[in-house]
Amino acid sequence: MAAVIEVSDLSCSIGKKQILRNVTLSVEAGETVSIIGPNGAGKSTLIKCIDRIVTGWTGRIAVCGKPVGAYTQRELAKLISYVPQSDGRMLPFTVHEFVLMGRYPHLSPFSSIDSADEAAAEQALAITDTAQFRDRPLGTLSGGERQKVLIAAALCQGATIMLLDEPATFLDPRHQDDIYRILRRVNETGTTIVTVTHDINMAATHSRRVIALRAGEVVYAGPADTVMDNAVLERVYGKRFLFATHPATGRPVVVPEE
């Protein structure tokens, strides 16, 4: 498959602090990729550079074979959607209104919502199981419900690549499972999924590949089924882990230390 994201020698500083150092990686069309690493490793900054939320970096980022800086913001938004970390803000919109906002790359300043936009919104609500909330204000939803709506808005955008920054953080186990089940559905439609996560088990279970950062550098990039090894994880986190065998998949998972 062709690479839809190509990053070469990417370095990024914010203020006087260097966040990323000579990062090189690629993501193929239709992949599911998790980015892991300790706090401060540069995970969120990396995907924000790819989506041009963070600028001023050096190196090269290409999306679908074209330098990311060569796109207008509207053109880039037709290719990449971004789901941020949930920050608890209560926006004054209903779920349906908010999801429809995802259509902004396809609308001109003077155009109005048409049947194609409404159909995209309805499909996004259906895939994320949020149609039941369509008329509710966002502020009345739980954290897990709001996270599903954020994904629905990103889906409504119609992009072929979705970047997510810790989509299941702070959610209870049921809503975590819901989020990753939705992302599987989205990936099955052909959308490329790149997820920043602190959950090593989720990364290994729900991704095809894992990219690990430490101190702004790539220290591992490979199949998800080989990341569960202290030879890898000790390089990433500076500590050793205990593993057990998952009773359903037979794959190793990290377990708490005594």
PDB file of C-alpha atoms in Angstrom:
ATOM      1  CA  MET A   1       0.000   0.000   0.000  1.00  0.00           C
ATOM      2  CA  ALA A   2       1.079   3.620  -0.568  1.00  0.00           C
ATOM      3  CA  ALA A   3       2.130   5.795   2.353  1.00  0.00           C
ATOM      4  CA  VAL A   4      -0.444   8.486   3.142  1.00  0.00           C
ATOM      5  CA  ILE A   5       1.747  10.092   5.825  1.00  0.00           C
ATOM      6  CA  GLU A   6       5.509  10.456   5.410  1.00  0.00           C
ATOM      7  CA  VAL A   7       7.618  12.197   8.051  1.00  0.00           C
ATOM      8  CA  SER A   8      11.347  12.708   7.520  1.00  0.00           C
ATOM      9  CA  ASP A   9      13.865  14.264   9.928  1.00  0.00           C
ATOM     10  CA  LEU A  10      11.130  16.159  11.773  1.00  0.00           C
ATOM     11  CA  SER A  11      12.372  18.348  14.623  1.00  0.00           C
ATOM     12  CA  CYS A  12      10.210  20.738  16.601  1.00  0.00           C
ATOM     13  CA  SER A  13      10.866  23.131  19.456  1.00  0.00           C
ATOM     14  CA  ILE A  14       8.312  25.023  21.510  1.00  0.00           C
ATOM     15  CA  GLY A  15       9.919  28.013  23.140  1.00  0.00           C
ATOM     16  CA  LYS A  16      13.404  26.922  24.131  1.00  0.00           C
ATOM     17  CA  LYS A  17      12.434  23.284  24.624  1.00  0.00           C
ATOM     18  CA  GLN A  18      13.040  20.790  21.845  1.00  0.00           C
ATOM     19  CA  ILE A  19      10.073  18.413  21.675  1.00  0.00           C
ATOM     20  CA  LEU A  20      10.847  16.278  18.604  1.00  0.00           C
ATOM     21  CA  ARG A  21      14.270  15.232  17.287  1.00  0.00           C
ATOM     22  CA  ASN A  22      14.803  13.904  13.770  1.00  0.00           C
ATOM     23  CA  VAL A  23      11.600  11.855  13.701  1.00  0.00           C
ATOM     24  CA  THR A  24      11.171   9.684  10.607  1.00  0.00           C
ATOM     25  CA  LEU A  25       8.134   7.457  10.052  1.00  0.00           C
ATOM     26  CA  SER A  26       5.428   6.555   7.571  1.00  0.00           C
ATOM     27  CA  VAL A  27       1.826   5.394   7.721  1.00  0.00           C
ATOM     28  CA  GLU A  28       0.194   3.402   4.943  1.00  0.00           C
ATOM     29  CA  ALA A  29      -3.343   3.856   3.652  1.00  0.00           C
ATOM     30  CA  GLY A  30      -5.876   1.947   5.743  1.00  0.00           C
ATOM     31  CA  GLU A  31      -3.503   1.246   8.645  1.00  0.00           C
ATOM     32  CA  THR A  32      -4.271   1.482  12.329  1.00  0.00           C
ATOM     33  CA  VAL A  33      -1.231   2.904  14.122  1.00  0.00           C
ATOM     34  CA  SER A  34      -0.801   3.725  17.807  1.00  0.00           C
ATOM     35  CA  ILE A  35       1.780   6.188  19.091  1.00  0.00           C
ATOM     36  CA  ILE A  36       2.943   5.436  22.626  1.00  0.00           C
ATOM     37  CA  GLY A  37       5.577   6.763  25.004  1.00  0.00           C
ATOM     38  CA  PRO A  38       6.008   8.415  28.407  1.00  0.00           C
ATOM     39  CA  ASN A  39       4.700  11.855  29.307  1.00  0.00           C
ATOM     40  CA  GLY A  40       6.588  14.567  27.457  1.00  0.00           C
ATOM     41  CA  ALA A  41       7.799  12.231  24.713  1.00  0.00           C
ATOM     42  CA  GLY A  42       6.288  14.402  21.970  1.00  0.00           C
ATOM     43  CA  LYS A  43       3.351  12.188  20.967  1.00  0.00           C
ATOM     44  CA  SER A  44       0.692  14.898  20.803  1.00  0.00           C
ATOM     45  CA  THR A  45       3.084  17.381  19.234  1.00  0.00           C
ATOM     46  CA  LEU A  46       3.859  14.881  16.473  1.00  0.00           C
ATOM     47  CA  ILE A  47       0.262  14.517  15.290  1.00  0.00           C
ATOM     48  CA  LYS A  48      -0.310  18.270  15.659  1.00  0.00           C
ATOM     49  CA  CYS A  49       2.646  18.857  13.338  1.00  0.00           C
ATOM     50  CA  ILE A  50       1.154  16.425  10.818  1.00  0.00           C
ATOM     51  CA  ASP A  51      -2.162  18.302  10.900  1.00  0.00           C
ATOM     52  CA  ARG A  52      -0.366  21.687  10.872  1.00  0.00           C
ATOM     53  CA  ILE A  53      -1.802  22.708  14.238  1.00  0.00           C
ATOM     54  CA  VAL A  54       1.808  23.159  15.370  1.00  0.00           C
ATOM     55  CA  THR A  55       4.050  24.989  12.906  1.00  0.00           C
ATOM     56  CA  GLY A  56       7.649  26.180  12.860  1.00  0.00           C
ATOM     57  CA  TRP A  57       9.144  22.682  12.691  1.00  0.00           C
ATOM     58  CA  THR A  58      11.985  21.590  10.440  1.00  0.00           C
ATOM     59  CA  GLY A  59      12.159  18.505   8.248  1.00  0.00           C
ATOM     60  CA  ARG A  60       9.518  17.170   5.879  1.00  0.00           C
ATOM     61  CA  ILE A  61       5.925  16.061   6.294  1.00  0.00           C
ATOM     62  CA  ALA A  62       3.983  14.807   3.277  1.00  0.00           C
ATOM     63  CA  VAL A  63       0.328  13.807   3.159  1.00  0.00           C
ATOM     64  CA  CYS A  64      -0.802  11.699   0.200  1.00  0.00           C
ATOM     65  CA  GLY A  65       2.500  12.398  -1.515  1.00  0.00           C
ATOM     66  CA  LYS A  66       2.341  16.200  -1.236  1.00  0.00           C
ATOM     67  CA  PRO A  67       4.189  18.436   1.280  1.00  0.00           C
ATOM     68  CA  VAL A  68       1.767  19.381   4.017  1.00  0.00           C
ATOM     69  CA  GLY A  69       2.622  23.072   3.606  1.00  0.00           C
ATOM     70  CA  ALA A  70       1.438  23.006  -0.008  1.00  0.00           C
ATOM     71  CA  TYR A  71      -2.183  22.449   1.029  1.00  0.00           C
ATOM     72  CA  THR A  72      -4.624  25.153   1.984  1.00  0.00           C
ATOM     73  CA  GLN A  73      -6.208  24.525   5.378  1.00  0.00           C
ATOM     74  CA  ARG A  74      -9.475  23.586   3.686  1.00  0.00           C
ATOM     75  CA  GLU A  75      -7.701  21.139   1.343  1.00  0.00           C
ATOM     76  CA  LEU A  76      -5.867  19.537   4.250  1.00  0.00           C
ATOM     77  CA  ALA A  77      -9.097  19.224   6.240  1.00  0.00           C
ATOM     78  CA  LYS A  78     -10.585  17.143   3.420  1.00  0.00           C
ATOM     79  CA  LEU A  79      -7.759  14.643   3.956  1.00  0.00           C
ATOM     80  CA  ILE A  80      -7.119  14.741   7.723  1.00  0.00           C
ATOM     81  CA  SER A  81      -9.521  15.010  10.648  1.00  0.00           C
ATOM     82  CA  TYR A  82      -8.263  15.561  14.178  1.00  0.00           C
ATOM     83  CA  VAL A  83      -9.925  14.474  17.413  1.00  0.00           C
ATOM     84  CA  PRO A  84      -8.358  16.337  20.361  1.00  0.00           C
ATOM     85  CA  GLN A  85      -8.129  15.276  23.963  1.00  0.00           C
ATOM     86  CA  SER A  86     -11.385  15.937  25.745  1.00  0.00           C
ATOM     87  CA  ASP A  87     -10.963  19.086  27.844  1.00  0.00           C
ATOM     88  CA  GLY A  88     -14.402  19.216  29.408  1.00  0.00           C
ATOM     89  CA  ARG A  89     -15.487  22.439  27.707  1.00  0.00           C
ATOM     90  CA  MET A  90     -19.232  22.789  27.310  1.00  0.00           C
ATOM     91  CA  LEU A  91     -19.929  24.138  23.827  1.00  0.00           C
ATOM     92  CA  PRO A  92     -23.377  25.720  23.273  1.00  0.00           C
ATOM     93  CA  PHE A  93     -24.533  23.374  20.491  1.00  0.00           C
ATOM     94  CA  THR A  94     -26.709  20.340  20.119  1.00  0.00           C
ATOM     95  CA  VAL A  95     -25.061  17.106  19.030  1.00  0.00           C
ATOM     96  CA  HIS A  96     -26.535  17.400  15.537  1.00  0.00           C
ATOM     97  CA  GLU A  97     -25.349  21.000  15.152  1.00  0.00           C
ATOM     98  CA  PHE A  98     -21.858  20.133  16.332  1.00  0.00           C
ATOM     99  CA  VAL A  99     -21.505  17.098  14.065  1.00  0.00           C
ATOM    100  CA  LEU A 100     -22.636  19.145  11.054  1.00  0.00           C
ATOM    101  CA  MET A 101     -19.798  21.588  11.767  1.00  0.00           C
ATOM    102  CA  GLY A 102     -17.493  18.840  10.566  1.00  0.00           C
ATOM    103  CA  ARG A 103     -18.647  19.658   7.018  1.00  0.00           C
ATOM    104  CA  TYR A 104     -16.791  22.995   7.025  1.00  0.00           C
ATOM    105  CA  PRO A 105     -14.125  21.942   4.454  1.00  0.00           C
ATOM    106  CA  HIS A 106     -16.886  21.278   1.941  1.00  0.00           C
ATOM    107  CA  LEU A 107     -18.778  24.535   2.426  1.00  0.00           C
ATOM    108  CA  SER A 108     -18.091  27.978   1.030  1.00  0.00           C
ATOM    109  CA  PRO A 109     -18.695  31.079   3.178  1.00  0.00           C
ATOM    110  CA  PHE A 110     -22.060  31.634   1.488  1.00  0.00           C
ATOM    111  CA  SER A 111     -23.281  28.056   1.044  1.00  0.00           C
ATOM    112  CA  SER A 112     -25.804  26.317   3.257  1.00  0.00           C
ATOM    113  CA  ILE A 113     -26.169  22.769   4.492  1.00  0.00           C
ATOM    114  CA  ASP A 114     -27.572  20.508   1.771  1.00  0.00           C
ATOM    115  CA  SER A 115     -28.824  16.930   1.589  1.00  0.00           C
ATOM    116  CA  ALA A 116     -25.298  15.513   1.107  1.00  0.00           C
ATOM    117  CA  ASP A 117     -24.121  17.245   4.292  1.00  0.00           C
ATOM    118  CA  GLU A 118     -27.126  15.966   6.221  1.00  0.00           C
ATOM    119  CA  ALA A 119     -26.510  12.442   4.907  1.00  0.00           C
ATOM    120  CA  ALA A 120     -22.859  12.595   6.039  1.00  0.00           C
ATOM    121  CA  ALA A 121     -23.970  13.711   9.492  1.00  0.00           C
ATOM    122  CA  GLU A 122     -26.571  10.954   9.772  1.00  0.00           C
ATOM    123  CA  GLN A 123     -24.032   8.327   8.741  1.00  0.00           C
ATOM    124  CA  ALA A 124     -21.524   9.627  11.306  1.00  0.00           C
ATOM    125  CA  LEU A 125     -24.162   9.571  14.045  1.00  0.00           C
ATOM    126  CA  ALA A 126     -25.089   6.003  13.107  1.00  0.00           C
ATOM    127  CA  ILE A 127     -21.504   4.698  13.050  1.00  0.00           C
ATOM    128  CA  THR A 128     -20.772   6.223  16.467  1.00  0.00           C
ATOM    129  CA  ASP A 129     -24.096   5.210  18.046  1.00  0.00           C
ATOM    130  CA  THR A 130     -24.877   8.844  18.890  1.00  0.00           C
ATOM    131  CA  ALA A 131     -28.061   9.368  16.861  1.00  0.00           C
ATOM    132  CA  GLN A 132     -30.028   8.980  20.099  1.00  0.00           C
ATOM    133  CA  PHE A 133     -28.368  12.188  21.374  1.00  0.00           C
ATOM    134  CA  ARG A 134     -28.878  14.265  18.219  1.00  0.00           C
ATOM    135  CA  ASP A 135     -31.101  16.925  19.828  1.00  0.00           C
ATOM    136  CA  ARG A 136     -29.357  17.077  23.193  1.00  0.00           C
ATOM    137  CA  PRO A 137     -26.990  19.928  24.124  1.00  0.00           C
ATOM    138  CA  LEU A 138     -23.372  18.779  24.321  1.00  0.00           C
ATOM    139  CA  GLY A 139     -23.201  19.915  27.933  1.00  0.00           C
ATOM    140  CA  THR A 140     -25.747  17.296  28.994  1.00  0.00           C
ATOM    141  CA  LEU A 141     -23.633  14.356  27.792  1.00  0.00           C
ATOM    142  CA  SER A 142     -21.224  12.240  29.813  1.00  0.00           C
ATOM    143  CA  GLY A 143     -17.511  12.277  28.991  1.00  0.00           C
ATOM    144  CA  GLY A 144     -17.753   9.045  27.033  1.00  0.00           C
ATOM    145  CA  GLU A 145     -20.781  10.259  25.097  1.00  0.00           C
ATOM    146  CA  ARG A 146     -19.053  13.540  24.231  1.00  0.00           C
ATOM    147  CA  GLN A 147     -15.996  11.647  23.001  1.00  0.00           C
ATOM    148  CA  LYS A 148     -18.176   9.657  20.621  1.00  0.00           C
ATOM    149  CA  VAL A 149     -19.642  12.921  19.326  1.00  0.00           C
ATOM    150  CA  LEU A 150     -16.155  14.330  18.700  1.00  0.00           C
ATOM    151  CA  ILE A 151     -15.410  11.252  16.605  1.00  0.00           C
ATOM    152  CA  ALA A 152     -18.749  11.672  14.805  1.00  0.00           C
ATOM    153  CA  ALA A 153     -17.844  15.252  13.862  1.00  0.00           C
ATOM    154  CA  ALA A 154     -14.473  14.063  12.564  1.00  0.00           C
ATOM    155  CA  LEU A 155     -16.237  11.369  10.529  1.00  0.00           C
ATOM    156  CA  CYS A 156     -18.685  13.891   9.115  1.00  0.00           C
ATOM    157  CA  GLN A 157     -15.666  15.809   7.824  1.00  0.00           C
ATOM    158  CA  GLY A 158     -15.191  13.055   5.250  1.00  0.00           C
ATOM    159  CA  ALA A 159     -11.404  12.828   5.592  1.00  0.00           C
ATOM    160  CA  THR A 160      -9.500   9.657   4.737  1.00  0.00           C
ATOM    161  CA  ILE A 161      -7.064   9.993   7.685  1.00  0.00           C
ATOM    162  CA  MET A 162      -8.108  10.396  11.318  1.00  0.00           C
ATOM    163  CA  LEU A 163      -5.672  11.530  14.013  1.00  0.00           C
ATOM    164  CA  LEU A 164      -6.811  11.042  17.616  1.00  0.00           C
ATOM    165  CA  ASP A 165      -5.128  12.351  20.755  1.00  0.00           C
ATOM    166  CA  GLU A 166      -5.822   9.988  23.673  1.00  0.00           C
ATOM    167  CA  PRO A 167      -9.465   9.371  22.754  1.00  0.00           C
ATOM    168  CA  ALA A 168     -10.190   7.024  25.666  1.00  0.00           C
ATOM    169  CA  THR A 169      -8.340   8.828  28.473  1.00  0.00           C
ATOM    170  CA  PHE A 170     -10.415   9.309  31.667  1.00  0.00           C
ATOM    171  CA  LEU A 171     -13.209   7.091  30.344  1.00  0.00           C
ATOM    172  CA  ASP A 172     -14.628   4.098  32.191  1.00  0.00           C
ATOM    173  CA  PRO A 173     -13.926   0.614  30.785  1.00  0.00           C
ATOM    174  CA  ARG A 174     -17.250   0.337  28.957  1.00  0.00           C
ATOM    175  CA  HIS A 175     -16.791   3.645  27.152  1.00  0.00           C
ATOM    176  CA  GLN A 176     -13.163   2.789  26.362  1.00  0.00           C
ATOM    177  CA  ASP A 177     -14.379  -0.393  24.678  1.00  0.00           C
ATOM    178  CA  ASP A 178     -17.046   1.616  22.838  1.00  0.00           C
ATOM    179  CA  ILE A 179     -14.467   4.067  21.486  1.00  0.00           C
ATOM    180  CA  TYR A 180     -12.169   1.354  20.155  1.00  0.00           C
ATOM    181  CA  ARG A 181     -15.093  -0.581  18.681  1.00  0.00           C
ATOM    182  CA  ILE A 182     -16.136   2.590  16.830  1.00  0.00           C
ATOM    183  CA  LEU A 183     -12.586   3.108  15.576  1.00  0.00           C
ATOM    184  CA  ARG A 184     -12.573  -0.458  14.211  1.00  0.00           C
ATOM    185  CA  ARG A 185     -15.767   0.329  12.315  1.00  0.00           C
ATOM    186  CA  VAL A 186     -14.251   3.525  10.957  1.00  0.00           C
ATOM    187  CA  ASN A 187     -11.102   1.702   9.865  1.00  0.00           C
ATOM    188  CA  GLU A 188     -13.216  -0.920   8.104  1.00  0.00           C
ATOM    189  CA  THR A 189     -14.524   1.868   5.845  1.00  0.00           C
ATOM    190  CA  GLY A 190     -10.941   2.453   4.652  1.00  0.00           C
ATOM    191  CA  THR A 191     -10.050   5.356   6.939  1.00  0.00           C
ATOM    192  CA  THR A 192      -6.470   5.417   8.199  1.00  0.00           C
ATOM    193  CA  ILE A 193      -6.383   5.673  12.010  1.00  0.00           C
ATOM    194  CA  VAL A 194      -3.461   7.138  13.993  1.00  0.00           C
ATOM    195  CA  THR A 195      -4.025   7.220  17.754  1.00  0.00           C
ATOM    196  CA  VAL A 196      -1.914   8.689  20.543  1.00  0.00           C
ATOM    197  CA  THR A 197      -2.408   6.628  23.694  1.00  0.00           C
ATOM    198  CA  HIS A 198      -0.900   5.912  27.092  1.00  0.00           C
ATOM    199  CA  ASP A 199      -2.571   2.507  27.180  1.00  0.00           C
ATOM    200  CA  ILE A 200      -0.005  -0.044  26.030  1.00  0.00           C
ATOM    201  CA  ASN A 201      -2.526  -2.885  26.061  1.00  0.00           C
ATOM    202  CA  MET A 202      -4.964  -0.968  23.866  1.00  0.00           C
ATOM    203  CA  ALA A 203      -2.138  -0.061  21.482  1.00  0.00           C
ATOM    204  CA  ALA A 204      -1.058  -3.675  21.128  1.00  0.00           C
ATOM    205  CA  THR A 205      -4.604  -5.020  20.868  1.00  0.00           C
ATOM    206  CA  HIS A 206      -6.230  -2.529  18.516  1.00  0.00           C
ATOM    207  CA  SER A 207      -3.406  -1.487  16.178  1.00  0.00           C
ATOM    208  CA  ARG A 208      -1.586  -3.014  13.275  1.00  0.00           C
ATOM    209  CA  ARG A 209       1.602  -1.121  14.109  1.00  0.00           C
ATOM    210  CA  VAL A 210       3.017   0.771  17.081  1.00  0.00           C
ATOM    211  CA  ILE A 211       5.373   3.746  17.018  1.00  0.00           C
ATOM    212  CA  ALA A 212       7.083   4.522  20.336  1.00  0.00           C
ATOM    213  CA  LEU A 213       8.652   7.871  21.235  1.00  0.00           C
ATOM    214  CA  ARG A 214      11.021   8.696  24.051  1.00  0.00           C
ATOM    215  CA  ALA A 215      12.424  12.199  24.595  1.00  0.00           C
ATOM    216  CA  GLY A 216      11.207  13.230  21.159  1.00  0.00           C
ATOM    217  CA  GLU A 217      12.843  10.383  19.243  1.00  0.00           C
ATOM    218  CA  VAL A 218      11.459   7.224  17.653  1.00  0.00           C
ATOM    219  CA  VAL A 219      12.791   4.244  19.606  1.00  0.00           C
ATOM    220  CA  TYR A 220      10.482   1.594  18.138  1.00  0.00           C
ATOM    221  CA  ALA A 221       8.365   1.297  15.010  1.00  0.00           C
ATOM    222  CA  GLY A 222       7.032  -2.115  14.197  1.00  0.00           C
ATOM    223  CA  PRO A 223       4.209  -4.649  14.396  1.00  0.00           C
ATOM    224  CA  ALA A 224       1.872  -4.328  17.362  1.00  0.00           C
ATOM    225  CA  ASP A 225       2.299  -8.002  18.225  1.00  0.00           C
ATOM    226  CA  THR A 226       6.029  -7.591  18.931  1.00  0.00           C
ATOM    227  CA  VAL A 227       5.875  -4.483  21.132  1.00  0.00           C
ATOM    228  CA  MET A 228       5.027  -6.491  24.277  1.00  0.00           C
ATOM    229  CA  ASP A 229       8.637  -7.289  25.076  1.00  0.00           C
ATOM    230  CA  ASN A 230      10.824  -5.771  27.764  1.00  0.00           C
ATOM    231  CA  ALA A 231      13.586  -5.454  25.199  1.00  0.00           C
ATOM    232  CA  VAL A 232      11.312  -2.867  23.571  1.00  0.00           C
ATOM    233  CA  LEU A 233       9.337  -1.361  26.441  1.00  0.00           C
ATOM    234  CA  GLU A 234      12.310  -0.816  28.732  1.00  0.00           C
ATOM    235  CA  ARG A 235      13.858   1.367  26.018  1.00  0.00           C
ATOM    236  CA  VAL A 236      10.620   3.341  25.816  1.00  0.00           C
ATOM    237  CA  TYR A 237       9.703   3.750  29.482  1.00  0.00           C
ATOM    238  CA  GLY A 238      12.939   3.069  31.364  1.00  0.00           C
ATOM    239  CA  LYS A 239      11.359   0.258  33.384  1.00  0.00           C
ATOM    240  CA  ARG A 240      10.541  -3.406  33.073  1.00  0.00           C
ATOM    241  CA  PHE A 241       6.997  -4.746  32.864  1.00  0.00           C
ATOM    242  CA  LEU A 242       5.170  -7.900  33.885  1.00  0.00           C
ATOM    243  CA  PHE A 243       3.157  -9.745  31.242  1.00  0.00           C
ATOM    244  CA  ALA A 244       0.322 -12.256  31.191  1.00  0.00           C
ATOM    245  CA  THR A 245      -1.433 -14.067  28.353  1.00  0.00           C
ATOM    246  CA  HIS A 246      -4.752 -12.616  27.240  1.00  0.00           C
ATOM    247  CA  PRO A 247      -7.363 -15.368  27.693  1.00  0.00           C
ATOM    248  CA  ALA A 248      -9.191 -14.544  24.441  1.00  0.00           C
ATOM    249  CA  THR A 249      -6.400 -13.587  22.027  1.00  0.00           C
ATOM    250  CA  GLY A 250      -3.477 -15.531  23.489  1.00  0.00           C
ATOM    251  CA  ARG A 251      -1.309 -12.416  23.104  1.00  0.00           C
ATOM    252  CA  PRO A 252       0.764 -10.932  25.930  1.00  0.00           C
ATOM    253  CA  VAL A 253      -0.648  -8.014  27.919  1.00  0.00           C
ATOM    254  CA  VAL A 254       0.875  -5.789  30.577  1.00  0.00           C
ATOM    255  CA  VAL A 255      -0.339  -6.528  34.115  1.00  0.00           C
ATOM    256  CA  PRO A 256       0.120  -4.468  37.318  1.00  0.00           C
ATOM    257  CA  GLU A 257       3.091  -5.188  39.526  1.00  0.00           C
ATOM    258  CA  GLU A 258       2.433  -6.388  43.044  1.00  0.00           C
TER     259      GLU A 258
END
